[in-house]
Amino acid sequence: MEESVNTWTCKRVAQWLQDEGFGEYEGLLCTQHRLDGLSLLALTEADLRGPPLGLTVLGDIKRLTIALRRIQKQNQAQLEALGLSSVESLTAGPSLGCDQVDFRYSRGDHLGQRTELRLRNGSRHCSGSGDELCHLHSNGRHRQHLAGRLDPEVWKTVLSTVYVMFVFGFTSFVMVIVHERVPDMRTYPPLPDIFLDSVPRIPWAFAMAEACGLILCYMLLLILLLHKHRSILFRRLCSLMGTVFLLRCCTMFVTSLSVPGQHLQCASKMYDDAWGKIQRALAIWSGFGMTLTGVQTCGDYMFSGHTVVITLLNFFVTEYTPRNWNLIHTISWVLNLFGIFFILAAHEHYSIDVFIAFYITTRLFLYYHTLANTRAYQQSRRARIWFPMFSFFECNVNGPVPNQYHWPFDKPAFMKTMIG
């Protein structure tokens, strides 16, 4: 009597792969991922394409999928006994086109949103009326459209890095121009501000705000090191940071607010030539505009760059770590809020500077990720017109980026095993 497929061992599956002409994947499927007969019956094309397998040769994927469907069809009774009969019906049955699926998202279908959230958290099952759509996305080929295609596209990440560095340099030059136009403190005293008028100045507070930002920066660097999709994360960080600071260049150049505190020595500085301005801008750029590196600036009040950086770092830390990492999220938010408080307590910015910076940064982060996670908007003509840079960077990232981690180096081996 022929041996039942669901009783096959890993060695028997390896033999089947050899017989079907897929011997090169024997180590990946049978040795590394311990694929036996039972798991072979449940294997789908989406599993082959997506992590952790990540097959990239299209011809092999298609031929192996055909072989899988053939063996699954031959063992339909075993599939039904195991409750896996939906695999065949979903992979072979009629399917919705991408535009139809996206249409449901664009209409705000709560079912689609729930499915997307399940995919983000790595779940393969839904409840209630969402079962069919969830299985369609998680077991069929449409999962690839939502979360399967996550190309690193390192060249785009390099381009985004060049973009943000250029914006930082341009911001530094605008800060030099703004410093020359700072209002005279004798003619234009500090504006009334409820917080600044009520809270005494703390001299060391601004250094503490920058320390909070540095801690958040180190936290995000560690996440980027260990995150499997670090290229996409860093590209998004650069594009968002550059865009907010480019907007900041406009606001602080157009409107020059009076100095917020008498303790600031903000007499306007005039430079003899353009080279002097460039040298000053390079000093600000190389010091990242931080007082801890000896950089002192005036006039760049609308809006707070320190608040932008601290808030954006916090949002990236909390977005790209698992939802149950409550301690990390709490620490990140505490650093964000305390950093904002220290900026105000140092009397380095008006309250409105900090509020507008926080609002613009959080809205832009949320809008960007809403568009990125909703493919209907991502591929729309309106998005390409109004958000050309977003469309360029995100055109090949379909759906939410899963929080998956691995050790990027070969040694030490225990770290690769523990994290990978």
PDB file of C-alpha atoms in Angstrom, residues 95-209:
ATOM      1  CA  SER A  95      -9.849  35.557  -7.867  1.00  0.00           C
ATOM      2  CA  LEU A  96     -10.391  39.243  -7.460  1.00  0.00           C
ATOM      3  CA  GLY A  97      -8.159  41.568  -9.430  1.00  0.00           C
ATOM      4  CA  CYS A  98      -5.858  43.936  -7.651  1.00  0.00           C
ATOM      5  CA  ASP A  99      -7.992  46.899  -8.565  1.00  0.00           C
ATOM      6  CA  GLN A 100     -11.077  45.222  -7.084  1.00  0.00           C
ATOM      7  CA  VAL A 101      -9.312  44.471  -3.827  1.00  0.00           C
ATOM      8  CA  ASP A 102      -7.905  47.978  -3.697  1.00  0.00           C
ATOM      9  CA  PHE A 103     -11.363  49.407  -4.392  1.00  0.00           C
ATOM     10  CA  ARG A 104     -12.617  47.829  -1.193  1.00  0.00           C
ATOM     11  CA  TYR A 105      -9.784  49.436   0.714  1.00  0.00           C
ATOM     12  CA  SER A 106     -10.314  52.824  -0.884  1.00  0.00           C
ATOM     13  CA  ARG A 107     -13.958  52.779   0.177  1.00  0.00           C
ATOM     14  CA  GLY A 108     -12.912  52.352   3.786  1.00  0.00           C
ATOM     15  CA  ASP A 109     -14.109  48.747   4.058  1.00  0.00           C
ATOM     16  CA  HIS A 110     -13.560  47.764   7.678  1.00  0.00           C
ATOM     17  CA  LEU A 111     -13.133  44.167   6.603  1.00  0.00           C
ATOM     18  CA  GLY A 112     -10.177  45.105   4.401  1.00  0.00           C
ATOM     19  CA  GLN A 113      -8.625  47.170   7.167  1.00  0.00           C
ATOM     20  CA  ARG A 114      -8.984  44.288   9.588  1.00  0.00           C
ATOM     21  CA  THR A 115      -7.329  41.939   7.094  1.00  0.00           C
ATOM     22  CA  GLU A 116      -4.447  44.363   6.608  1.00  0.00           C
ATOM     23  CA  LEU A 117      -3.945  44.595  10.361  1.00  0.00           C
ATOM     24  CA  ARG A 118      -3.882  40.804  10.615  1.00  0.00           C
ATOM     25  CA  LEU A 119      -1.251  40.644   7.904  1.00  0.00           C
ATOM     26  CA  ARG A 120       0.820  43.306   9.688  1.00  0.00           C
ATOM     27  CA  ASN A 121       0.825  41.256  12.873  1.00  0.00           C
ATOM     28  CA  GLY A 122       1.613  38.027  11.025  1.00  0.00           C
ATOM     29  CA  SER A 123      -1.771  36.390  11.575  1.00  0.00           C
ATOM     30  CA  ARG A 124      -3.218  33.974   9.035  1.00  0.00           C
ATOM     31  CA  HIS A 125      -6.751  33.697  10.381  1.00  0.00           C
ATOM     32  CA  CYS A 126      -9.655  36.102  10.761  1.00  0.00           C
ATOM     33  CA  SER A 127     -13.003  35.843  12.422  1.00  0.00           C
ATOM     34  CA  GLY A 128     -16.565  36.448  11.382  1.00  0.00           C
ATOM     35  CA  SER A 129     -17.281  37.630   7.862  1.00  0.00           C
ATOM     36  CA  GLY A 130     -13.635  38.371   7.172  1.00  0.00           C
ATOM     37  CA  ASP A 131     -12.509  34.735   6.827  1.00  0.00           C
ATOM     38  CA  GLU A 132     -12.763  34.515   3.050  1.00  0.00           C
ATOM     39  CA  LEU A 133     -10.920  37.730   2.326  1.00  0.00           C
ATOM     40  CA  CYS A 134      -8.292  36.998   4.922  1.00  0.00           C
ATOM     41  CA  HIS A 135      -7.566  33.546   3.484  1.00  0.00           C
ATOM     42  CA  LEU A 136      -7.570  35.021  -0.009  1.00  0.00           C
ATOM     43  CA  HIS A 137      -4.840  37.420   0.992  1.00  0.00           C
ATOM     44  CA  SER A 138      -2.862  35.127   3.276  1.00  0.00           C
ATOM     45  CA  ASN A 139      -3.009  31.838   1.324  1.00  0.00           C
ATOM     46  CA  GLY A 140      -3.625  32.917  -2.262  1.00  0.00           C
ATOM     47  CA  ARG A 141      -1.567  34.962  -4.656  1.00  0.00           C
ATOM     48  CA  HIS A 142      -3.082  38.266  -3.489  1.00  0.00           C
ATOM     49  CA  ARG A 143      -1.088  38.132  -0.297  1.00  0.00           C
ATOM     50  CA  GLN A 144       1.828  38.970  -2.558  1.00  0.00           C
ATOM     51  CA  HIS A 145       0.154  42.228  -3.574  1.00  0.00           C
ATOM     52  CA  LEU A 146      -0.381  43.303   0.020  1.00  0.00           C
ATOM     53  CA  ALA A 147       2.665  42.197   1.938  1.00  0.00           C
ATOM     54  CA  GLY A 148       4.807  39.858  -0.109  1.00  0.00           C
ATOM     55  CA  ARG A 149       6.764  42.216  -2.323  1.00  0.00           C
ATOM     56  CA  LEU A 150       9.286  44.040  -0.170  1.00  0.00           C
ATOM     57  CA  ASP A 151      12.272  44.759  -2.363  1.00  0.00           C
ATOM     58  CA  PRO A 152      15.105  46.471  -0.439  1.00  0.00           C
ATOM     59  CA  GLU A 153      15.927  48.738  -3.422  1.00  0.00           C
ATOM     60  CA  VAL A 154      19.142  49.917  -1.819  1.00  0.00           C
ATOM     61  CA  TRP A 155      19.743  52.455  -4.577  1.00  0.00           C
ATOM     62  CA  LYS A 156      16.569  54.275  -3.581  1.00  0.00           C
ATOM     63  CA  THR A 157      17.727  54.255   0.033  1.00  0.00           C
ATOM     64  CA  VAL A 158      21.028  55.823  -1.049  1.00  0.00           C
ATOM     65  CA  LEU A 159      19.082  58.426  -3.023  1.00  0.00           C
ATOM     66  CA  SER A 160      16.922  59.245   0.014  1.00  0.00           C
ATOM     67  CA  THR A 161      20.088  59.629   2.106  1.00  0.00           C
ATOM     68  CA  VAL A 162      21.483  62.099  -0.420  1.00  0.00           C
ATOM     69  CA  TYR A 163      18.152  63.936  -0.324  1.00  0.00           C
ATOM     70  CA  VAL A 164      18.069  64.333   3.453  1.00  0.00           C
ATOM     71  CA  MET A 165      21.737  65.366   3.622  1.00  0.00           C
ATOM     72  CA  PHE A 166      21.120  67.993   0.940  1.00  0.00           C
ATOM     73  CA  VAL A 167      18.094  69.284   2.860  1.00  0.00           C
ATOM     74  CA  PHE A 168      20.157  69.473   6.071  1.00  0.00           C
ATOM     75  CA  GLY A 169      22.796  71.471   4.220  1.00  0.00           C
ATOM     76  CA  PHE A 170      20.192  73.787   2.719  1.00  0.00           C
ATOM     77  CA  THR A 171      18.585  74.207   6.147  1.00  0.00           C
ATOM     78  CA  SER A 172      21.956  75.165   7.629  1.00  0.00           C
ATOM     79  CA  PHE A 173      22.411  77.855   4.975  1.00  0.00           C
ATOM     80  CA  VAL A 174      18.891  79.197   5.559  1.00  0.00           C
ATOM     81  CA  MET A 175      19.658  79.334   9.307  1.00  0.00           C
ATOM     82  CA  VAL A 176      22.646  81.564   8.530  1.00  0.00           C
ATOM     83  CA  ILE A 177      20.424  83.882   6.480  1.00  0.00           C
ATOM     84  CA  VAL A 178      17.778  83.905   9.208  1.00  0.00           C
ATOM     85  CA  HIS A 179      20.370  84.743  11.875  1.00  0.00           C
ATOM     86  CA  GLU A 180      21.256  87.888   9.929  1.00  0.00           C
ATOM     87  CA  ARG A 181      17.599  88.927   9.975  1.00  0.00           C
ATOM     88  CA  VAL A 182      16.888  88.206  13.649  1.00  0.00           C
ATOM     89  CA  PRO A 183      14.883  91.118  15.174  1.00  0.00           C
ATOM     90  CA  ASP A 184      16.734  93.453  17.537  1.00  0.00           C
ATOM     91  CA  MET A 185      15.970  92.409  21.133  1.00  0.00           C
ATOM     92  CA  ARG A 186      15.771  96.052  22.275  1.00  0.00           C
ATOM     93  CA  THR A 187      13.117  96.875  19.692  1.00  0.00           C
ATOM     94  CA  TYR A 188      11.302  93.527  19.661  1.00  0.00           C
ATOM     95  CA  PRO A 189      11.196  91.965  23.157  1.00  0.00           C
ATOM     96  CA  PRO A 190      10.070  88.333  23.663  1.00  0.00           C
ATOM     97  CA  LEU A 191       6.441  87.670  22.743  1.00  0.00           C
ATOM     98  CA  PRO A 192       3.928  86.767  25.462  1.00  0.00           C
ATOM     99  CA  ASP A 193       3.822  83.007  25.999  1.00  0.00           C
ATOM    100  CA  ILE A 194       1.790  81.289  28.721  1.00  0.00           C
ATOM    101  CA  PHE A 195       4.267  78.460  29.282  1.00  0.00           C
ATOM    102  CA  LEU A 196       7.435  80.578  29.142  1.00  0.00           C
ATOM    103  CA  ASP A 197       5.888  83.210  31.394  1.00  0.00           C
ATOM    104  CA  SER A 198       4.772  80.584  33.921  1.00  0.00           C
ATOM    105  CA  VAL A 199       7.735  78.191  34.057  1.00  0.00           C
ATOM    106  CA  PRO A 200      11.157  79.469  35.187  1.00  0.00           C
ATOM    107  CA  ARG A 201      14.025  78.798  32.819  1.00  0.00           C
ATOM    108  CA  ILE A 202      16.126  75.702  33.529  1.00  0.00           C
ATOM    109  CA  PRO A 203      19.651  76.348  32.167  1.00  0.00           C
ATOM    110  CA  TRP A 204      20.566  72.685  31.592  1.00  0.00           C
ATOM    111  CA  ALA A 205      17.210  71.673  30.101  1.00  0.00           C
ATOM    112  CA  PHE A 206      18.167  72.058  26.432  1.00  0.00           C
ATOM    113  CA  ALA A 207      21.126  69.727  26.860  1.00  0.00           C
ATOM    114  CA  MET A 208      18.770  67.192  28.424  1.00  0.00           C
ATOM    115  CA  ALA A 209      16.409  67.519  25.451  1.00  0.00           C
TER     116      ALA A 209
END
